[in-house]
Coordinates of C-alpha atoms (C1' of nucleotides) and ligand atoms in Angstrom, one line a residue:
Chain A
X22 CA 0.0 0.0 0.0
X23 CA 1.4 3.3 -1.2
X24 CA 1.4 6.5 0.8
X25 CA -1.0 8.8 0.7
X26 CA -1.4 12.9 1.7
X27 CA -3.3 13.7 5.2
X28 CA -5.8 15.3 2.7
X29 CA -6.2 12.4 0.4
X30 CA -6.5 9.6 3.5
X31 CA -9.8 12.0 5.2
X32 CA -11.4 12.0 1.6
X33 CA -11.1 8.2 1.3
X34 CA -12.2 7.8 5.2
X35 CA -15.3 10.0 4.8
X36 CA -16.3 8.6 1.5
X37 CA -16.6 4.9 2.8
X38 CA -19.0 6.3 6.0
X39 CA -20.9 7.9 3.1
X40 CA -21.4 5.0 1.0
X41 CA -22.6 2.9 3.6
X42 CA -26.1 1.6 2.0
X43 CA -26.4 4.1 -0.6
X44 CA -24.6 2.8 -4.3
X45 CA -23.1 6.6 -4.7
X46 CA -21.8 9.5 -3.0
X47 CA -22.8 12.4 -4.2
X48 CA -20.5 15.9 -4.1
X49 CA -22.6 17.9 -2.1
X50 CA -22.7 14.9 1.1
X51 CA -19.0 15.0 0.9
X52 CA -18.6 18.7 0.9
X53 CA -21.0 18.8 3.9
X54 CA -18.9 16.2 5.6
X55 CA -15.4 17.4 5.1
X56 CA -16.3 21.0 5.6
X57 CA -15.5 22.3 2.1
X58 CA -16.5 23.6 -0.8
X59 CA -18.4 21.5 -3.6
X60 CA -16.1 22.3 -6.2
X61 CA -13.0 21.4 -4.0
X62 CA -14.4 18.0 -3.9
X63 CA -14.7 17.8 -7.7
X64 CA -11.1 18.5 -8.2
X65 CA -10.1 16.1 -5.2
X66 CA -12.0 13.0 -7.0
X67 CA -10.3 13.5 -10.2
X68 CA -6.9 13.2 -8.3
X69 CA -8.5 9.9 -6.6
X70 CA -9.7 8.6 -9.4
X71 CA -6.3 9.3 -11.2
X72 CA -5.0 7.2 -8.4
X73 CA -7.2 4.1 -8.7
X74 CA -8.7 5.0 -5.0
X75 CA -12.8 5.8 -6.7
X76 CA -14.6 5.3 -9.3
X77 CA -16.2 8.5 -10.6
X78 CA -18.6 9.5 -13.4
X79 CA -19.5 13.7 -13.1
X80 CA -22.3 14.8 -12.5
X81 CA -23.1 10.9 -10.7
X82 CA -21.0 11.4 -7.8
X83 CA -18.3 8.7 -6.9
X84 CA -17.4 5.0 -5.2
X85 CA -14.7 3.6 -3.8
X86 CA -12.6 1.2 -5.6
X87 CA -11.1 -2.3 -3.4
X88 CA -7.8 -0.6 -3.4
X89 CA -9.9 2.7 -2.1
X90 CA -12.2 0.5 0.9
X91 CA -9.0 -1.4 2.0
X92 CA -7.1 2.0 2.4
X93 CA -10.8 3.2 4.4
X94 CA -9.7 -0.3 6.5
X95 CA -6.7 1.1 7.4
X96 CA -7.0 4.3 8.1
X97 CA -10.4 3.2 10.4
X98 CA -8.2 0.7 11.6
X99 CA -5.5 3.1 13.0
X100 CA -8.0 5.9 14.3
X101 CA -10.1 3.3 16.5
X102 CA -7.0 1.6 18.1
X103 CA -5.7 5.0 19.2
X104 CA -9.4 5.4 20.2
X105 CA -8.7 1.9 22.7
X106 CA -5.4 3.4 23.7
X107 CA -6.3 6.7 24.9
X108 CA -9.3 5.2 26.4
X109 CA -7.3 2.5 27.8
X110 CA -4.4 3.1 28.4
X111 CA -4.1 7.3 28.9
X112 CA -7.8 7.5 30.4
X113 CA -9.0 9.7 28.3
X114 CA -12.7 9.9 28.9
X115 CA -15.7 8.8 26.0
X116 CA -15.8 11.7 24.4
X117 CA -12.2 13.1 24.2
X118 CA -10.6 10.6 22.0
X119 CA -11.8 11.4 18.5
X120 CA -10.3 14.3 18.3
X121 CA -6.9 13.4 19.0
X122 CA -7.5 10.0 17.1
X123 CA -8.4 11.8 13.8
X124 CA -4.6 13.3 14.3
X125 CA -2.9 10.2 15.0
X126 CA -4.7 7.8 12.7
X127 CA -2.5 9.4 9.6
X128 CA 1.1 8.3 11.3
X129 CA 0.9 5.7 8.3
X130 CA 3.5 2.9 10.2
X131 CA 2.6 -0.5 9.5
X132 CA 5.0 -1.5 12.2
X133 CA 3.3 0.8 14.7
X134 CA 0.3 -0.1 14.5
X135 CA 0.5 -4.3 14.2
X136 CA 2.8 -3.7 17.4
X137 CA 0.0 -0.8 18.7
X138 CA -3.0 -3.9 18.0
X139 CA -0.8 -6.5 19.6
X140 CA -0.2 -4.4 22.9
X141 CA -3.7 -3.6 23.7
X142 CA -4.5 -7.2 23.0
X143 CA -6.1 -7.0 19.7
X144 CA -9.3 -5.1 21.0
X145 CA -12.2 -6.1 18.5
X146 CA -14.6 -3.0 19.4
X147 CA -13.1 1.2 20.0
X148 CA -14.6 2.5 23.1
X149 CA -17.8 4.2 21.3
X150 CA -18.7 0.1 20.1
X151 CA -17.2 0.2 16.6
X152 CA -15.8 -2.6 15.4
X153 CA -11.8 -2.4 14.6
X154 CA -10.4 -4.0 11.4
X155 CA -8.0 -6.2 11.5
X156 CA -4.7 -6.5 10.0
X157 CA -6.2 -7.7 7.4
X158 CA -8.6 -5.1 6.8
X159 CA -11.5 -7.6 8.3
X160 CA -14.3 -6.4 10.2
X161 CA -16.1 -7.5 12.6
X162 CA -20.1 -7.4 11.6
X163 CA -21.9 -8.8 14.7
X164 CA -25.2 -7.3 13.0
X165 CA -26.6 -4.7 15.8
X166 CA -29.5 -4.3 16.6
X167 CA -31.1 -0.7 18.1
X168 CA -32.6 -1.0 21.9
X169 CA -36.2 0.3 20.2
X170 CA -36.4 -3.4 18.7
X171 CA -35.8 -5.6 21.3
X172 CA -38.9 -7.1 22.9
X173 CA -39.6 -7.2 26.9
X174 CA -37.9 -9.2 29.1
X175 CA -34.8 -10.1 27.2
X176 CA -31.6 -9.4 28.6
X177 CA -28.9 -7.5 26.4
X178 CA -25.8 -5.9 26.2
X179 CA -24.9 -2.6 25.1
X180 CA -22.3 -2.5 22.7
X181 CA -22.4 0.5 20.8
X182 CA -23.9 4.1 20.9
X183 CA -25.0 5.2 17.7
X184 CA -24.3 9.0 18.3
X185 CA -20.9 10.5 19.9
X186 CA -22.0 14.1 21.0
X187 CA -21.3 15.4 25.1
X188 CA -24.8 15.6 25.5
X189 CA -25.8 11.8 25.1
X190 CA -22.6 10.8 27.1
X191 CA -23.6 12.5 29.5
X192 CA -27.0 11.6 30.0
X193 CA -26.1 8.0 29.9
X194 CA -23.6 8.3 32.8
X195 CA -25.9 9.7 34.6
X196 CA -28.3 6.3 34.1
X197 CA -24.7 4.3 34.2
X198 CA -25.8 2.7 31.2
X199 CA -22.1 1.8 29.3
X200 CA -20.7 -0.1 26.4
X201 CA -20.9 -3.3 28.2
X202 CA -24.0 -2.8 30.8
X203 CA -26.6 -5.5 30.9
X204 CA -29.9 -4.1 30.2
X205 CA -33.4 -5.6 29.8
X206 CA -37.0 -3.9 28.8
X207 CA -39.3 -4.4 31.5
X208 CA -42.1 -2.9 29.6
X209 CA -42.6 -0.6 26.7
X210 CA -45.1 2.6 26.0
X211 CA -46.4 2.7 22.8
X212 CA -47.9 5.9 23.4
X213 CA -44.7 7.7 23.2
X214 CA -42.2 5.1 22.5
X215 CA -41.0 5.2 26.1
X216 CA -39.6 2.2 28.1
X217 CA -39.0 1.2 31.2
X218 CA -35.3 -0.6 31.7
X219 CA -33.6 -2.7 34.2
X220 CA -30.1 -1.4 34.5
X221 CA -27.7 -4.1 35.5
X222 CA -29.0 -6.1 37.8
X223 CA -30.8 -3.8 40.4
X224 CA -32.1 -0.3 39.3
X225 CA -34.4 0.5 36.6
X226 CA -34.9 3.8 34.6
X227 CA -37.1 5.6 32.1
X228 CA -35.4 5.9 28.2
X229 CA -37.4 7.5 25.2
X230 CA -37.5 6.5 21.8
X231 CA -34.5 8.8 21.1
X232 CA -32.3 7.6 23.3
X233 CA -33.4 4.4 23.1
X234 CA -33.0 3.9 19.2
X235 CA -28.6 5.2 19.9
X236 CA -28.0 2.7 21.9
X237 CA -27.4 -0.7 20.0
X238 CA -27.0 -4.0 22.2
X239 CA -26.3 -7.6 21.1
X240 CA -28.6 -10.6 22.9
X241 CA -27.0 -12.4 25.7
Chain B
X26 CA 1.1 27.9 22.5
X27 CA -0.1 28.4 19.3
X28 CA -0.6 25.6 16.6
X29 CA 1.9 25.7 13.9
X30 CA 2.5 23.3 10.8
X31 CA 4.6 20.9 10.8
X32 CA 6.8 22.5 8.4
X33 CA 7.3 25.1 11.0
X34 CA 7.8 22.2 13.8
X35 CA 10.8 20.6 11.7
X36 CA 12.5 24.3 10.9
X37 CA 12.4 25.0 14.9
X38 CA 13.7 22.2 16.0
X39 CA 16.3 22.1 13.6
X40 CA 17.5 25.4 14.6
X41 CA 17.5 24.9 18.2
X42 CA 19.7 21.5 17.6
X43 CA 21.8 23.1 15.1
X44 CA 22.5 26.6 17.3
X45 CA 23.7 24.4 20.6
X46 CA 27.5 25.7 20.8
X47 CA 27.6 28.3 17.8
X48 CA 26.0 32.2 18.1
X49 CA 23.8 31.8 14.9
X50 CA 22.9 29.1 12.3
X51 CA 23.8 29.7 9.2
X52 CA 21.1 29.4 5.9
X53 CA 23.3 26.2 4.3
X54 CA 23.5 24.7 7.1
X55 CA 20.3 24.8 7.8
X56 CA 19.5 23.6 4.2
X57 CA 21.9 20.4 4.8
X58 CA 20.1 19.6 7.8
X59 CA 15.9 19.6 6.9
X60 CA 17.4 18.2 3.3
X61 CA 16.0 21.0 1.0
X62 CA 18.0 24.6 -0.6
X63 CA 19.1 27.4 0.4
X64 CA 16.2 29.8 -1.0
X65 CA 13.5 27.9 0.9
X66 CA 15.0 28.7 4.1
X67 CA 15.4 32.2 3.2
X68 CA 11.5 32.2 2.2
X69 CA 11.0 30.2 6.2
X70 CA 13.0 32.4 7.9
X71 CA 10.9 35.4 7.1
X72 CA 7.8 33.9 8.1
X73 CA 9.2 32.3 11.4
X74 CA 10.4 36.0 12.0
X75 CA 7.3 37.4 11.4
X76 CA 6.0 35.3 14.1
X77 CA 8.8 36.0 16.9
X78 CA 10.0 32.4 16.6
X79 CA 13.5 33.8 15.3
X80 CA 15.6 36.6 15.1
X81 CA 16.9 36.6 11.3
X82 CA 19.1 39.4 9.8
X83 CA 19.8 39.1 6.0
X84 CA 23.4 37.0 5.6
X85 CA 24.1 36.5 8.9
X86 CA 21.6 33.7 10.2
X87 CA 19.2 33.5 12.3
X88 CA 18.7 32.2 16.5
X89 CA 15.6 30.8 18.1
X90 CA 13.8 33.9 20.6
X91 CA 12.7 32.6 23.6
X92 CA 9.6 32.1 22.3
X93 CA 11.1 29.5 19.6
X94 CA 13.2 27.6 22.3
X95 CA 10.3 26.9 24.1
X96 CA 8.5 25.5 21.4
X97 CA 11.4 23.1 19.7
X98 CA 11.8 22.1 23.5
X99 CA 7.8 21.0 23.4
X100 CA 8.6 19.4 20.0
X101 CA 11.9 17.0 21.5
X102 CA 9.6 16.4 24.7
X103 CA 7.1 15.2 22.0
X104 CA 9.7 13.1 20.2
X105 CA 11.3 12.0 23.1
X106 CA 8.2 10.5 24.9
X107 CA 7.5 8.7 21.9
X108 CA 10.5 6.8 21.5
X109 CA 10.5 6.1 25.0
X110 CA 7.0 4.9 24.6
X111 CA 7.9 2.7 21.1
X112 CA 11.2 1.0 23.1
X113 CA 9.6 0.2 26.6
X114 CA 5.7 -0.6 25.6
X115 CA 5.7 -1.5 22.1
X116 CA 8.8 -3.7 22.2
X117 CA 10.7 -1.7 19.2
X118 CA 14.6 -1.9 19.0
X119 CA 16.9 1.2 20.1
X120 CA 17.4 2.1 16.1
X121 CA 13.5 1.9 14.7
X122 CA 11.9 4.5 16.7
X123 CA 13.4 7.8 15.8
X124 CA 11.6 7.3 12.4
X125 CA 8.2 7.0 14.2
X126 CA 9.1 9.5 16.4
X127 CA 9.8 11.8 14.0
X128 CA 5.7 11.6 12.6
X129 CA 4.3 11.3 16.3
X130 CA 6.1 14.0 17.4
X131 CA 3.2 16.7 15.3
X132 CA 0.5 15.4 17.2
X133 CA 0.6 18.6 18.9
X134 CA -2.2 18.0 21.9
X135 CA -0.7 19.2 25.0
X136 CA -3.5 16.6 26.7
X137 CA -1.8 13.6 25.0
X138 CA 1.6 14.5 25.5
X139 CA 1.3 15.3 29.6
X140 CA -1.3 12.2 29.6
X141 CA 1.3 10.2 27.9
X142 CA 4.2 11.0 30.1
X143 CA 2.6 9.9 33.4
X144 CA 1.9 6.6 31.4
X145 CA 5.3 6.1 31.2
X146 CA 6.3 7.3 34.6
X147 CA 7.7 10.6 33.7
X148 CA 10.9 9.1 32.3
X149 CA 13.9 11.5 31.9
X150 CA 15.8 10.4 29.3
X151 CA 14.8 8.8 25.9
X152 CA 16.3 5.2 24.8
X153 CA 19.1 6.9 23.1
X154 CA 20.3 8.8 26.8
X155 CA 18.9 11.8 25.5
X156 CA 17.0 13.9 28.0
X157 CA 13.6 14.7 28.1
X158 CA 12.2 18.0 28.6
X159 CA 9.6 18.1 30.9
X160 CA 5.7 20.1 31.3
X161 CA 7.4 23.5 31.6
X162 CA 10.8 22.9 29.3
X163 CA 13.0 22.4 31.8
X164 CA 15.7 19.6 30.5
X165 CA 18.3 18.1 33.0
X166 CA 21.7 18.7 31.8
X167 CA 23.7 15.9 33.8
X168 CA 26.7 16.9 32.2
X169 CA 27.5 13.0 31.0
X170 CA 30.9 12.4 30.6
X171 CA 32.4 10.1 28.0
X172 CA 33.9 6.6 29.1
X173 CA 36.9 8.0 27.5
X174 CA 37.2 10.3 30.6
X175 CA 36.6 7.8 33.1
X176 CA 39.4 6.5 35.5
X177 CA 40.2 2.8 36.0
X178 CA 38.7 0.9 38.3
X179 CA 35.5 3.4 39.1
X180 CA 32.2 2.2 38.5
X181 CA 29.7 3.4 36.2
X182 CA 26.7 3.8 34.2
X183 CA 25.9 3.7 30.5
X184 CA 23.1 6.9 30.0
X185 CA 23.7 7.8 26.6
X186 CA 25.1 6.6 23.2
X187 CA 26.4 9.6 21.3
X188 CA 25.9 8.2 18.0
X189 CA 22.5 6.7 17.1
X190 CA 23.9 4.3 13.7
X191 CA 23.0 1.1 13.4
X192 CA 26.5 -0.1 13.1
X193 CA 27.1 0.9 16.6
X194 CA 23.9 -0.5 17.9
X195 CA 24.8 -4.0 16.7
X196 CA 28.5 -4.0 18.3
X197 CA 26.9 -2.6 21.5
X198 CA 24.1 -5.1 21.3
X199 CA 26.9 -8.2 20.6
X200 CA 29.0 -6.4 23.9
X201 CA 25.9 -6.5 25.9
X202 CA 26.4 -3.1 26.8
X203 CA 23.2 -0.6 26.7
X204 CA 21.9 2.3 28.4
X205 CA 21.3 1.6 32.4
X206 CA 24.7 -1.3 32.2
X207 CA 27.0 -0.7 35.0
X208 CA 30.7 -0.7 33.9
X209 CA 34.0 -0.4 35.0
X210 CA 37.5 0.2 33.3
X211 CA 39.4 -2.3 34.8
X212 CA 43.1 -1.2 32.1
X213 CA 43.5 1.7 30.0
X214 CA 46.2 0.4 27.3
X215 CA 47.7 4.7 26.4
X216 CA 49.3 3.3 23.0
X217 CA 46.0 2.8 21.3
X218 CA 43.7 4.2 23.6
X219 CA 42.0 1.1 24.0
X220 CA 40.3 -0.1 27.3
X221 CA 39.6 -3.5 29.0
X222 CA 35.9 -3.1 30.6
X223 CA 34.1 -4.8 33.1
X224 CA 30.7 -5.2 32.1
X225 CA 28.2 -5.5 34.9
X226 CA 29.2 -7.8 37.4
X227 CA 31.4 -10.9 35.5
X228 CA 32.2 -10.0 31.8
X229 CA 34.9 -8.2 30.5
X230 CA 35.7 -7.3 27.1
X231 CA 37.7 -4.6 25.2
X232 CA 36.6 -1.3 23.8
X233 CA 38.6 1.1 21.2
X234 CA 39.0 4.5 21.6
X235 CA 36.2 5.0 19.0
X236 CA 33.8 3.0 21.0
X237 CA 34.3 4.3 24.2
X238 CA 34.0 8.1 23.1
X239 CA 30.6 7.5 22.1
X240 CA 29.6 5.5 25.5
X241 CA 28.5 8.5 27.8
X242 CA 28.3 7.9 31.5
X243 CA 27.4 8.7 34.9
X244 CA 29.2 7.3 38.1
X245 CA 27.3 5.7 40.3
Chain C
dA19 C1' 43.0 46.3 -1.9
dT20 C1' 41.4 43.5 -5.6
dA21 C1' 40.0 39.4 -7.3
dA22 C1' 38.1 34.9 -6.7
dT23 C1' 35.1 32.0 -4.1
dT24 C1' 31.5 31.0 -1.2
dT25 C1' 27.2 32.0 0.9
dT26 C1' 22.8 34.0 0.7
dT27 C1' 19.0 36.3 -1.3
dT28 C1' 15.7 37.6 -5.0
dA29 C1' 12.8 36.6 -8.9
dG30 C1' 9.9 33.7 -11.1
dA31 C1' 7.8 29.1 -11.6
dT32 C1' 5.5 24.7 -9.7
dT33 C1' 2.6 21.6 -6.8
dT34 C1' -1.1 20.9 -3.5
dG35 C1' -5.3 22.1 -1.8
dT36 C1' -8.4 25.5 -1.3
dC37 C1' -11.8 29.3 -2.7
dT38 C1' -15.5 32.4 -5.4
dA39 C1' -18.1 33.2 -9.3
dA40 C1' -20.0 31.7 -13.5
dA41 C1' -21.4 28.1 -16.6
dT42 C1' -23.4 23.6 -17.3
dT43 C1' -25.9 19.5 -16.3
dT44 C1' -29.4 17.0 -13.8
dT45 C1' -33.6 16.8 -11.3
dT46 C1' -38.0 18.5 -9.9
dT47 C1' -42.1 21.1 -10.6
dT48 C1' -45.6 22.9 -13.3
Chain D
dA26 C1' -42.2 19.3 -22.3
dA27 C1' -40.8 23.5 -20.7
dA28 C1' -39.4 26.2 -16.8
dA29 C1' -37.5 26.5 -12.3
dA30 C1' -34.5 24.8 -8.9
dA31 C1' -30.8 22.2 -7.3
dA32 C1' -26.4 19.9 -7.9
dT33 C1' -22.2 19.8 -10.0
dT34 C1' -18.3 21.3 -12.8
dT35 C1' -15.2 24.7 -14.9
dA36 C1' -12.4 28.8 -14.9
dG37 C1' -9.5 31.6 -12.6
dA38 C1' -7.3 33.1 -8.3
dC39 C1' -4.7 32.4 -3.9
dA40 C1' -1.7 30.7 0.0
dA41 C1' 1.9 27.4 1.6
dA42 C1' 6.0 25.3 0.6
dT43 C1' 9.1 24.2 -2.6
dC44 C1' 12.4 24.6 -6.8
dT45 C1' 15.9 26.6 -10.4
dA46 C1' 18.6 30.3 -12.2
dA47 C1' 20.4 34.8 -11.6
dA48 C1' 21.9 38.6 -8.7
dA49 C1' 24.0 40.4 -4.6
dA50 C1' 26.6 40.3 -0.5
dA51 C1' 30.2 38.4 2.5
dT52 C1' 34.3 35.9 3.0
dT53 C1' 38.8 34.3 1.7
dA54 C1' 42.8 34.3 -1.1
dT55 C1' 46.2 36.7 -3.7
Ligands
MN329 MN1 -13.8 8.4 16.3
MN330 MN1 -8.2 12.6 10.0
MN331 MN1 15.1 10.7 17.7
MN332 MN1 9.4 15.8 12.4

DNA sequence: ATAATTTTTTAGATTTGTCTAAATTTTTTT
DNA sequence: AAAAAAATTTAGACAAATCTAAAAAATTAT
């Protein structure tokens, strides 16, 4: 795998979140995303398609190519262990590590980061519930499923929040609900979406539909 | 502390290595060092002295201001915790880190970097004996003393390896000697400058002048 | 002190990544 | 099927960091 420009490795990263589901990204989405200007994009996807990263058509917006999704694999790979690391090992809290992950994930060592994987013990999930690739560029896809569809009375796990702002950390610290806690639905409001939780083992709480449907759990 | 590029980082911290001993650097110099000509550093000098990080007069060279000193100190407390990081938790030899190092050492996030050192243990010298500046800047100069200097039959301690090749790794490696091994000169042979060493409790073996001016010590 | 040599700076061009404004194409509405 | 609206691309400009070639200044040698 070749080397590639800081610039170059967030266009690739924030095309492959965009093209989750959809068969395109358009130029607009990735000008929202990457905080710049439509026609900055255009030029950039020439470049990538010069390079063999997309495929792109104007005016039909663009895909990546294998060689473009493995380099995605990569990068993702890197930001989410330095995720695990700073959370792990540094104790950064929930909510501090992107930041300083979306700096180190473009120190482009190979080396580094197999020995980065091997030291933390080859952590399968980053501390917000994503799933790290592996050295291979393989990805865990334990299919998750949102709180809002499980039924009553089945124990889960939380293994993922589906949003990463402050304000949803912190609301969930205060219920001590965590990647990890056991939760089970002791009964549901259709009225307003509502439901009523068992946290852990002893307390129980009130979650609506909104917080509910970010936090994504796997069956016990 | 403002942010600055990492353009900017490498030009700083060349000067402040470059200026240790002599009263300016000089623009060729310079040039050899960050591998690039002569009229680029002329174009950097004026920008880094429009923001007070040197003093530059036309032909005569230019010096770090206070300002600059503190910041290439940040950048080698940067570097510095990173090697010491790669060598003691991520298991890489004495000669692969400066590379790394050398990319880490841009992650500017003053978080990190303090988070990082108490990790470690607030570690004073790198894996090469170099010292490492700490929160505020403040470096400890143990003036270390070449074995060269050393008396016979006086204890010491390797802390620093003047010369970082790989050539002299692997003939310090084969000699067992590395930083932290207690020595002692048990015959200094004047006709060749040679030396018979004691290295830590049984082993001896012999070291040339060559050797020996690039072991630096402490006594114990 | 002049000439020769070395060092350094200036001038002008190049590459990367960005921008604004205008033109073009696609999509949606009527 | 036009017309209107939205999305996208092109054209031209700019800032950062670099380069080459030529000019200027400082240093060294004669
Ligand atoms: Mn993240
Ligand atoms: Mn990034
Ligand atoms: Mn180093
Ligand atoms: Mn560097």
């Amino acid at each position: 795998m070749l080397n590639y420009s800081r610039t170059e490795e967030n266009y690739i990263k924030a095309i492959y979140h965009l093209e989750a589901g959809k068969d395109s990204v358009s130029t607009n989405d990735l000008a929202e995303s990457l905080q710049t200007k439509p026609a900055s994009i255009t030029d950039m996807l020439k470049k990538l398609k010069k390079k063999k990263l997309v495929s792109y058509q104007a005016y039909y917006g663009c895909r990546l190519t294998l060689e473009g999704k493995q380099l995605a694999l990569m990068i993702i790979r890197r930001h989410r262990l330095w995720e695990y690391f700073l959370s792990q090992k540094l104790d950064f809290s929930w909510d501090e590590v992107h930041d300083v992950a979306e700096e180190l994930e473009h120190v482009s060592s190979e080396k580094l980061i197999n020995k980065l994987d091997a030291y933390l013990g080859f952590p399968r999930f980053d501390p917000h519930g994503d799933p790290i690739p592996d050295e291979k560029g393989a990805i865990a896809n334990d299919k998750l499923i949102s709180l809002n569809n499980q039924p009553e009375n089945k124990p889960c796990i939380v293994s993922k929040i589906g949003n990463q702002s402050v304000s949803i950390l912190e609301m969930l610290e205060q219920k001590n609900i965590a990647i990890k806690t056991r939760l089970e639905i002791i009964k549901k409001y259709p009225f307003d979406g509502s439901m009523e939780v068992k946290v852990g083992r002893s307390r129980t709480t009130i979650l609506t539909k909104e917080l509910a449907h970010n936090i994504f759990i796997k069956e016990v």
